[in-house]
XYZ file of C-alpha atoms in Angstrom:
554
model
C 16.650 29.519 4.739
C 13.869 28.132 2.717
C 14.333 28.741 -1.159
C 16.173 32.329 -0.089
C 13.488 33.203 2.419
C 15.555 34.066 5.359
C 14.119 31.962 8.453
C 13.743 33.581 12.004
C 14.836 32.412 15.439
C 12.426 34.231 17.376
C 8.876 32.411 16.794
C 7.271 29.032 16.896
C 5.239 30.601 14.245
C 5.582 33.563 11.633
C 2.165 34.598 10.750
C 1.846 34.033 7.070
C 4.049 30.991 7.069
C 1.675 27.524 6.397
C 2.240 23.741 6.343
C 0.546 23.705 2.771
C 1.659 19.971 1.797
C 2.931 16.754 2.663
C 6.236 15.958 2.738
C 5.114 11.899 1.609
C 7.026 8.918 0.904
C 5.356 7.975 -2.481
C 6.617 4.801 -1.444
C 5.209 3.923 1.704
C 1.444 3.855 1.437
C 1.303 4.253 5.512
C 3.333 7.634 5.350
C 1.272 9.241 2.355
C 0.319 11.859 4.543
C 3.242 13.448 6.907
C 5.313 16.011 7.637
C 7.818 15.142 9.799
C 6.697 13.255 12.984
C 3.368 15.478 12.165
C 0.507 12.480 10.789
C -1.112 15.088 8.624
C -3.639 12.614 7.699
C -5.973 13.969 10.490
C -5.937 17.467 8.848
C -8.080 18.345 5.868
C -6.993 18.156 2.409
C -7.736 19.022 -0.571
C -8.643 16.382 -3.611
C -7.227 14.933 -6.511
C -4.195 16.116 -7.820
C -3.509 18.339 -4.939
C -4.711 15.543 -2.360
C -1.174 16.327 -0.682
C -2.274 19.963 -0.568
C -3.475 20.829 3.504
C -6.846 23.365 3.476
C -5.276 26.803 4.361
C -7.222 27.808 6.627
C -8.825 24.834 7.915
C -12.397 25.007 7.551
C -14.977 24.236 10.291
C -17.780 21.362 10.496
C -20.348 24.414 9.870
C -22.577 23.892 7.092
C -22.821 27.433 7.163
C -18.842 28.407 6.967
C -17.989 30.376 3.215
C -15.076 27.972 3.045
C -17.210 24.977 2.614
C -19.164 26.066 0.369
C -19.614 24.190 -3.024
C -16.742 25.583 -5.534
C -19.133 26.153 -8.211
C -20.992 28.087 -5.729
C -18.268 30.195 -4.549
C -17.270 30.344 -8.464
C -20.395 31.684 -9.851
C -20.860 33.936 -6.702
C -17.365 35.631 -7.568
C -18.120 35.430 -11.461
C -20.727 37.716 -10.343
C -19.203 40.006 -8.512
C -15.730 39.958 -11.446
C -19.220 41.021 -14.144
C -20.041 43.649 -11.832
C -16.300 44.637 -11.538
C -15.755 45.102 -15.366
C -18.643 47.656 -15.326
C -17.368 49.324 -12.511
C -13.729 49.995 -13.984
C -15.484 51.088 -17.267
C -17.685 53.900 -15.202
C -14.876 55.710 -14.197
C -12.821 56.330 -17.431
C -15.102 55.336 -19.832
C -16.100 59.152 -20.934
C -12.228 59.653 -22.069
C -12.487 59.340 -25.675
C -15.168 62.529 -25.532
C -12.645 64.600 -23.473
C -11.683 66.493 -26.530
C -15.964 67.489 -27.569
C -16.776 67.463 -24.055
C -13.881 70.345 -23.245
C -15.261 72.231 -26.287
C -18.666 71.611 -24.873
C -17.619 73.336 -21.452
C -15.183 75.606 -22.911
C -12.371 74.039 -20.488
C -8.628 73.019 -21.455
C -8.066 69.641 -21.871
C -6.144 69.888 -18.428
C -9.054 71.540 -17.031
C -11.253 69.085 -17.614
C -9.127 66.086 -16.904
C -7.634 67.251 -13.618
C -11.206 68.433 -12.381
C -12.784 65.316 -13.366
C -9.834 63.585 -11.830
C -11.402 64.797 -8.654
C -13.163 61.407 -8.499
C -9.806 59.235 -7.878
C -9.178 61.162 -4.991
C -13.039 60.671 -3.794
C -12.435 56.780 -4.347
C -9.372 56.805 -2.019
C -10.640 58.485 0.681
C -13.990 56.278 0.676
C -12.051 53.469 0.569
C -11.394 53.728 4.518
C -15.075 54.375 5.280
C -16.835 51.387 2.792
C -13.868 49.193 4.433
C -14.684 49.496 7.773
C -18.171 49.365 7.331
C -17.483 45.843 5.748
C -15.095 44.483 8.713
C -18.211 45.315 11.010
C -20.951 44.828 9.675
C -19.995 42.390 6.248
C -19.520 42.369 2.742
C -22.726 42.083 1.855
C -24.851 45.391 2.522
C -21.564 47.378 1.018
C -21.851 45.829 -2.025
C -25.115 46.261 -2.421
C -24.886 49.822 -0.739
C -21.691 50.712 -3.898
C -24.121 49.170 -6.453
C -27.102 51.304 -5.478
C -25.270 54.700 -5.438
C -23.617 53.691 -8.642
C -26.840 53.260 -10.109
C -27.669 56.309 -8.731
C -24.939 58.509 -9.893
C -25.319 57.144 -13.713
C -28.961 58.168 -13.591
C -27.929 61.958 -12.380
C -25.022 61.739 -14.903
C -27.384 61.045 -17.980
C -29.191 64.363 -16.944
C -26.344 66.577 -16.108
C -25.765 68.995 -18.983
C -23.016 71.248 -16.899
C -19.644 70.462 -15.836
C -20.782 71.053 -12.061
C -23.598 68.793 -11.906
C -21.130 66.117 -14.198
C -18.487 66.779 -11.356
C -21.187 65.990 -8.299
C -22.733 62.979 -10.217
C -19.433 61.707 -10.763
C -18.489 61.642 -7.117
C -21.342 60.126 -5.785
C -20.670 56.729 -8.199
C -16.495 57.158 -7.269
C -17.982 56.588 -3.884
C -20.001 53.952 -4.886
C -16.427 52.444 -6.560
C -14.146 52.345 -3.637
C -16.053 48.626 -2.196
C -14.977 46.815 -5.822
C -11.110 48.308 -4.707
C -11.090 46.554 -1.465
C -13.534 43.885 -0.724
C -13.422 41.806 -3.699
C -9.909 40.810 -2.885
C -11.148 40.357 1.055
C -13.721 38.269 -0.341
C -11.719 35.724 -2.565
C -9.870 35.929 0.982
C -12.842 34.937 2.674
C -14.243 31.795 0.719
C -11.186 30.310 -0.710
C -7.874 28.655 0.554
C -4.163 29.890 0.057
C -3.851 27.657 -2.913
C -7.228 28.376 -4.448
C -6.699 32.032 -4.863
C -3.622 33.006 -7.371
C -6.088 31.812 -10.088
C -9.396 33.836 -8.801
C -7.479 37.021 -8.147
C -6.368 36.967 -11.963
C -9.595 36.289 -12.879
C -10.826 39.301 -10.955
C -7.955 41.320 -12.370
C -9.010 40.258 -15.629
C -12.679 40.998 -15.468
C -11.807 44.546 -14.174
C -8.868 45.600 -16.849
C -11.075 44.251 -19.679
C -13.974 46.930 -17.895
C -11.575 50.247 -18.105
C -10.241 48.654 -21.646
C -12.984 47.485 -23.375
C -15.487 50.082 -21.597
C -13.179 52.909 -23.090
C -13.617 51.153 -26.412
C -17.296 50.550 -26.527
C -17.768 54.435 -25.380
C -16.334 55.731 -28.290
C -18.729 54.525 -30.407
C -21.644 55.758 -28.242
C -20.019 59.142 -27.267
C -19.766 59.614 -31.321
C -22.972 58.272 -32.016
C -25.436 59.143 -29.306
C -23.532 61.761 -26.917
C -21.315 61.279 -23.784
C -24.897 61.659 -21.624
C -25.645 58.234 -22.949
C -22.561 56.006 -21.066
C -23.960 56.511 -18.452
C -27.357 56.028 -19.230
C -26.474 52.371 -20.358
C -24.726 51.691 -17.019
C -27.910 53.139 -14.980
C -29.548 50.028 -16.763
C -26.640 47.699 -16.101
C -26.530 48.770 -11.898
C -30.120 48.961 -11.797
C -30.427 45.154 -12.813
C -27.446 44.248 -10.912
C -28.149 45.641 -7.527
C -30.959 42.787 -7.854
C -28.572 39.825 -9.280
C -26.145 40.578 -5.905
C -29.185 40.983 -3.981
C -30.066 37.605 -4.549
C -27.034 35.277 -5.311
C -24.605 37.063 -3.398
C -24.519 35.658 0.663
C -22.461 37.301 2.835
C -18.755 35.696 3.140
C -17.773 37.330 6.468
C -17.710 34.428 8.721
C -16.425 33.913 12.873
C -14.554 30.522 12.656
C -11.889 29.244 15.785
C -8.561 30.645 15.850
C -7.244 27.173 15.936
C -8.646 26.636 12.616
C -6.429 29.898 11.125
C -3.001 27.504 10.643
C -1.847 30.344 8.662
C -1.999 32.849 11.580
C -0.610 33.622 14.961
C 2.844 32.822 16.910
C 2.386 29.285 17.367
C 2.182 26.452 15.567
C -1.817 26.008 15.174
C -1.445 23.149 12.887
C 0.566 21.130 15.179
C -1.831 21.954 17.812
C -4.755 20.811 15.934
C -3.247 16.754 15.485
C -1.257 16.623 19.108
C -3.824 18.776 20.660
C -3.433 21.237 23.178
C -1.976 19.077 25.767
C 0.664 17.604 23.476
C -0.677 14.298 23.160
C -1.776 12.754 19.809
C -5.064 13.125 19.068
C -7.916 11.120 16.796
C -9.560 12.390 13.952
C -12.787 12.744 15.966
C -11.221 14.877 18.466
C -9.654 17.183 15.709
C -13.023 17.502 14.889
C -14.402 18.316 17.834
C -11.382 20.596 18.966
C -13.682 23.995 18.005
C -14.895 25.783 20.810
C -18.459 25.794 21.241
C -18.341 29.473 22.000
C -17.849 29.974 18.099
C -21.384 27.966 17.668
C -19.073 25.609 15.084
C -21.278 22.746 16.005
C -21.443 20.589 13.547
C -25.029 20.172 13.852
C -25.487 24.143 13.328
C -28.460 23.792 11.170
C -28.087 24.656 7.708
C -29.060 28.661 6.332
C -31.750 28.504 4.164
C -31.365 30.330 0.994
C -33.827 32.738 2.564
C -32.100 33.353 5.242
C -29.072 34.353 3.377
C -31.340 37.155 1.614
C -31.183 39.337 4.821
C -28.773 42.195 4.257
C -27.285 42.877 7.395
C -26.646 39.284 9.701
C -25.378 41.560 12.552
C -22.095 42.816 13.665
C -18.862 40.365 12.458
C -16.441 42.225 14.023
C -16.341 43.277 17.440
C -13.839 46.405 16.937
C -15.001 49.344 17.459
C -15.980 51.297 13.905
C -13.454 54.312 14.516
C -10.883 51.926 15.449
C -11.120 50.025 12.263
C -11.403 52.888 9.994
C -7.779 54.488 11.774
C -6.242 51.160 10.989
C -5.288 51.528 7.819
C -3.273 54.618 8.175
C -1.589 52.985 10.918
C -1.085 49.197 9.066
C 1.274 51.464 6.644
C 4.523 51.428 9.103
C 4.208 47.456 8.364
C 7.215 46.709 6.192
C 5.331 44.052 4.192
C 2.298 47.000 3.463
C 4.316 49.508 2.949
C 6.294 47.522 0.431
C 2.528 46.745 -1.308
C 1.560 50.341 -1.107
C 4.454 51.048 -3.433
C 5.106 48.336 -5.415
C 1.341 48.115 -6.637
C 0.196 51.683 -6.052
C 2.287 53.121 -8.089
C 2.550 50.591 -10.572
C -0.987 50.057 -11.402
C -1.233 54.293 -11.439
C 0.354 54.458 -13.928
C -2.256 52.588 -15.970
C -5.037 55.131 -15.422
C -2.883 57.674 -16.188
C -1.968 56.832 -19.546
C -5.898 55.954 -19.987
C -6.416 59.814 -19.374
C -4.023 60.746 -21.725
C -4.993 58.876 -24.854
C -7.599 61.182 -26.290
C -5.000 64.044 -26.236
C -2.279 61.404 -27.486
C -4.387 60.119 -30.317
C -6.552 62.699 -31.504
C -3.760 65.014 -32.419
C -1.493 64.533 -35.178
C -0.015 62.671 -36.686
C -2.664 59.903 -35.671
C -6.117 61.882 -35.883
C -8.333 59.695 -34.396
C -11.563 60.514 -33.958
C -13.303 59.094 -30.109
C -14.319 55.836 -31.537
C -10.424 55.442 -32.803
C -9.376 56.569 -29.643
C -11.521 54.060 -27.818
C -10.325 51.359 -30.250
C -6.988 51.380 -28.991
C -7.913 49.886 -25.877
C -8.424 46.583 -28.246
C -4.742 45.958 -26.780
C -5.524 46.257 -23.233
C -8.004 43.510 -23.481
C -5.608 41.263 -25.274
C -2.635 42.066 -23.120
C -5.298 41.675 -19.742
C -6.876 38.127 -21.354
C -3.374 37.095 -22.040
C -1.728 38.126 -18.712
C -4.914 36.309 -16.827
C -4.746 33.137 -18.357
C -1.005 32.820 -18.022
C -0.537 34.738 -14.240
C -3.662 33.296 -12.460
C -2.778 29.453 -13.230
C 1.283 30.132 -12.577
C 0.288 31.754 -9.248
C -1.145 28.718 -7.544
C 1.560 26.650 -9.259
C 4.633 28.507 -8.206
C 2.704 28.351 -4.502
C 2.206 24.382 -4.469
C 5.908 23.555 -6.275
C 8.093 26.081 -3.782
C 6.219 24.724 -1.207
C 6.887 20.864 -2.202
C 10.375 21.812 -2.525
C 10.584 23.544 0.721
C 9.697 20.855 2.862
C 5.986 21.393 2.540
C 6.226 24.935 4.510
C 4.761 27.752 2.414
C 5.946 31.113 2.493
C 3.719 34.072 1.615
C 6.838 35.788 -0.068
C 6.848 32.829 -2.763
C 3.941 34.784 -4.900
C 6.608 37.847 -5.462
C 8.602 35.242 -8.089
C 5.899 36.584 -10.349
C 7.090 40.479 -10.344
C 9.395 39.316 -12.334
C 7.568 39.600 -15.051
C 6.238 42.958 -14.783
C 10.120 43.940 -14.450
C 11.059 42.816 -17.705
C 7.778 43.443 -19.672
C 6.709 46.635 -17.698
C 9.622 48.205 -18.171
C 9.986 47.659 -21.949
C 6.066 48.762 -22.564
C 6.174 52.375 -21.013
C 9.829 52.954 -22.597
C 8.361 51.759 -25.531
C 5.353 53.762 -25.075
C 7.217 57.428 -24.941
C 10.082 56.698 -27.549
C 7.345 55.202 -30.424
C 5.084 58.400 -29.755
C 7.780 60.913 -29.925
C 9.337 59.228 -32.939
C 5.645 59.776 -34.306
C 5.614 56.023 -34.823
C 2.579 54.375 -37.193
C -0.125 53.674 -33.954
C 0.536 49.654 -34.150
C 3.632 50.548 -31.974
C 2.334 52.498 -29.227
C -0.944 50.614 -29.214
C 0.983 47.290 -28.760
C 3.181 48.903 -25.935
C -0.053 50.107 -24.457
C -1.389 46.401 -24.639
C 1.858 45.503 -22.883
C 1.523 47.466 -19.686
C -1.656 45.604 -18.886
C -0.257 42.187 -19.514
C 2.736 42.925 -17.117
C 0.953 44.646 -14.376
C -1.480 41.777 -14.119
C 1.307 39.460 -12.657
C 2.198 42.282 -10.084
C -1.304 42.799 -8.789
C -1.845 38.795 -8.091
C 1.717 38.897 -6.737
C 0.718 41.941 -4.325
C -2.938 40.833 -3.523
C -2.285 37.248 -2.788
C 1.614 38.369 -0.718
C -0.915 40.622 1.537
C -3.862 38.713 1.823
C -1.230 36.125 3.498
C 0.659 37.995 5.382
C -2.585 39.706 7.132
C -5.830 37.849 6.071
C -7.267 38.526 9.323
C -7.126 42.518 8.508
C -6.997 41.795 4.915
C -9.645 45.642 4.477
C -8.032 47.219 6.467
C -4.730 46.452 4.662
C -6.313 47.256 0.972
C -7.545 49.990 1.572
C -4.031 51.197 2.810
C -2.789 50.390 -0.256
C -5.772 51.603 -2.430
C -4.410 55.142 -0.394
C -2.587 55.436 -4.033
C -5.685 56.552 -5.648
C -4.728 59.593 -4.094
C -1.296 59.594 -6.031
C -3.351 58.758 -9.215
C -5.297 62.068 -8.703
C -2.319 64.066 -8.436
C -0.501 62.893 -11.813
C -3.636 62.770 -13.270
C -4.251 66.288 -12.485
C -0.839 67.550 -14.415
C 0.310 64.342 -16.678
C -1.512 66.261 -19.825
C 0.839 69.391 -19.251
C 3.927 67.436 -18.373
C 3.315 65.647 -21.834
C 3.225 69.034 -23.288
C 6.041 70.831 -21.870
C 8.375 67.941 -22.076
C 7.502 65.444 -24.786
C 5.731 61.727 -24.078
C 9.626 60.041 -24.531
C 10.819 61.679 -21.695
C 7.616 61.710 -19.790
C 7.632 57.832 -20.019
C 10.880 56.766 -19.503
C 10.914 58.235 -16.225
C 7.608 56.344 -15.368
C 9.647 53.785 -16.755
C 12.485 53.801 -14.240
C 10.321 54.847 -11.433
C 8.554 51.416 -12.322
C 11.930 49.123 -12.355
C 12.882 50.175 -9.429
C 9.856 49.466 -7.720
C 9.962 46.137 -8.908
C 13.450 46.012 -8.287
C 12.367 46.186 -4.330
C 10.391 42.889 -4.334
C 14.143 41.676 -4.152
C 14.981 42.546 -0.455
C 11.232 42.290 0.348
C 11.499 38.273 -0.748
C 15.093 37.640 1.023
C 13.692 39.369 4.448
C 10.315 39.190 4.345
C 9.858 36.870 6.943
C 11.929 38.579 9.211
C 9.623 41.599 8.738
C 6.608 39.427 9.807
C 8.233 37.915 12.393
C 9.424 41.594 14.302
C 5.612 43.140 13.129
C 4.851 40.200 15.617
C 7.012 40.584 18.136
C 7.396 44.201 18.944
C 4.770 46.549 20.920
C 4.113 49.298 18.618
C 3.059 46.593 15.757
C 0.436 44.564 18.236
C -1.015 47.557 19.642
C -1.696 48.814 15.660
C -3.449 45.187 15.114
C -5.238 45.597 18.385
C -6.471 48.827 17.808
């Protein structure tokens, strides 16, 4: 049992599970670098402070791999893509606060008008399968680019649609345009950064996009009262239209073909044993751990280097060899996983629940005894930024240190299961923010308490999404799409509370409205529990039996 991680019997090696450091005797200079009868010194390492930290995956001698990359490179290539992200979580509910004119306007309920424009979540879902497999086979790359351009599209048609059916149409060609920033940002920290590199980047990514659906609902307010609802998306034609370019030309793709033997995080057998005794069982040298990839990968290490004109070609031909059908049935079929299945619910529903009660404030807030016209409706996402800066800056950095210190204190072995510690705090704090969010509303509190409550949700449900994100992309980085968008299936579920939420609120009251999305969220928390104590166990039987393989093969 490592640190209450149930161990298994039946493998050499649980996919998932990673020598991540050294188990060193600080005070013998010769045995810095061991684990075990294992000299780790012939593996790569990171530097510094973590300079007992192994690269997870081990990168090749390519010049032209993502993973060795310079880190301000891969850092300003993902600061790019988090920019990008904020505006795309503002397109979708940043026309909230002018529900209430815009309902007058088209002489539609509320409801109506929520629920039909709610049509869109459902779109993104469903597209989520197609922009994913596109991406496994063909890269990242031209489906960014591809979401960006119909984005920019769909904002142009939206600043000219003056009917609730055009609105409607223009709307669902940009959710379409959405569903890549769902899936393949995560794949892509996945792609260019190691295991221990990546609790901090998916909180920055988390950040970047809460801060777009907060602060794009508050910055809409004012131009939906000032210059018309037409207008929000008229700025983010501007915005896509620049940005399509910006991606176009600092943006490379990050799929990349690299040696099994270099995934030490994947596979039944020990690959990281294999890489310093070699494949015969005999110790090896450090040149010969360099030369163990196959030069059937073309991971020569005097590949010459991609110019950065070469890296301005959108498609670099197929990177998958699957079949496109195949992939796109995958992730309908990666759901009977235990350890997806467990991520489908724990941040599917949880993170729902968020753009529900962003479709909801407008009716919330501009009735009494608050009154607030759209800008004051907008300004209450002030919180969401604060509680999504806050949650960032404290759940990206405890990520990667919760990874490196369980893993020091478990021998050096890392277990993908260790990033669930941090649900914890989206038990505690999640729960208390949508209880508090119902009773304060119903009690007709003054709007600091509900607003602060609001802020709350976003600060808890951070930790949850880089505890989900960075437990799957471990468990199955090599079908890290296919496994988002399985989870990203919950858009669906956000489209149908989204489509009633407004009439449950009025038939029932927002206190007991939210405290059953209140319970409904500790108890899926409360399931990270078993899913820590026999995780591994899952991973090791998804390995072992038939039905499992032939879904991964497929």
């Amino acid at each position: 049992m490592g640190l209450g991680v149930l161990g298994d019997a039946h493998l050499e090696h649980v996919p998932g599970t990673a020598l991540l450091t050294d188990v060193a005797n600080l005070g013998d200079p010769e045995h810095h670098h061991h684990h075990g009868a294992l000299d780790t010194s012939l593996l790569k390492h990171d530097k510094g402070k973590d300079s007992d930290v192994l690269l997870v995956p081990q990168p090749s001698n390519s010049p032209n791999d993502p993973l060795n990359r310079p880190l301000w490179k891969k850092d300003f290539m993902l600061f790019l893509i988090c920019i990008d992200t904020a505006v795309v979580g503002a397109w979708g509910p940043m026309i909230s606060p002018g529900y209430v004119i815009m309902s007058d306007k088209f002489h539609m309920s509320y409801n109506k008008l929520n629920g039909g424009l709610g049509w869109g979540i459902f779109v993104i879902g469903v597209s989520c399968f197609f922009t994913q497999s596109m991406a496994v086979c063909w890269g990242r790359r031209p489906i960014f680019l591809l979401g960006n351009l119909l984005l920019f599209i769909s904002s142009v048609w939206g600043y000219f649609a003056h009917s609730y059916s055009s609105l409607l149409a223009s709307r669902l060609i940009g959710c379409i345009g959405m569903s890549p920033f769902e899936v393949l940002v995560t794949t892509t920290i996945a792609d260019i950064y190691f295991v221990h590199q990546r609790g901090l980047r998916l909180a920055m990514w988390g950040l970047c996009l809460s801060i777009g659906v907060g602060g794009g609902i508050m910055i809409s307010g004012y131009i939906i009262q000032d210059l018309g609802w037409n207008w929000t998306y008229g700025i983010c034609a501007c915005f896509f239209g620049v940005w399509t370019l910006v991606l176009f030309l600092f943006c490379p793709e990050t799929a990349y073909r690299r040696d099994a033997l270099l995934n030490t995080d994947l596979g039944t057998d020990d690959r990281a044993a294999e890489l310093i005794l070699g494949t015969e069982g005999k110790p090896s040298t450090a040149s010969n751990v360099q030369t163990v990839e196959r030069v059937n990968t073309n991971l020569s290490s005097t590949e010459t280097r991609n110019t950065w004109v070469s890296e301005l070609k959108i498609f670099h031909g197929r990177v998958c060899d699957d079949s496109f059908f195949k992939v796109l049935a995958r992730p309908l079929m990666m759901l009977i996983f235990p350890q997806v299945l467990f991520s489908f619910i724990a941040y599917g529903m949880t993170t729902s629940w968020l753009i529900v009660v962003g479709s909801v404030l407008a009716q919330i807030f501009s009735a009494p005894p608050y009154n607030f016209t759209p800008s004051g409706v907008g300004l209450v996402s002030i919180s969401t930024i604060v509680g999504s800066i806050i949650g960032a800056f404290s759940s990206g950095p405890a990520a990667d240190w919760v990874v490196k210190a369980m893993s020091r204190r478990n021998n050096g072995v890392y277990e993908p299961e260790f990033r669930l510690v941090l649900i914890i705090v989206t038990l505690i704090i999640g729960g208390m923010s949508f209880f508090g969010f119902g009773w304060s509303i119903q009690n007709r509190d003054p709007w600091i308490g509900p607003v602060i409550f609001y802020g709350m949700q976003y600060f808890a449900v951070g930790f949850i999404n880089i505890a989900v994100y960075g437990y799957l992309t471990d468990c199955h980085r090599d079908k890290a799409p296919e496994a988002f968008a399985a989870i990203n299936l919950r858009n669906i579920y956000s489209f149908g509370m989204n489509y009633f939420i407004s009439s449950w609120i009025d038939s029932q009251g927002p206190k007991e409205v939210f405290c059953i999305i209140g319970g409904i969220h500790v108890f899926i928390c409360l399931t990270a529990v078993p899913m820590y104590i026999y995780g591994k166990r899952c991973r090791s039987w998804t390995s072992r039996v038939e039905i499992f393989q032939k879904v991964m093969r497929a």
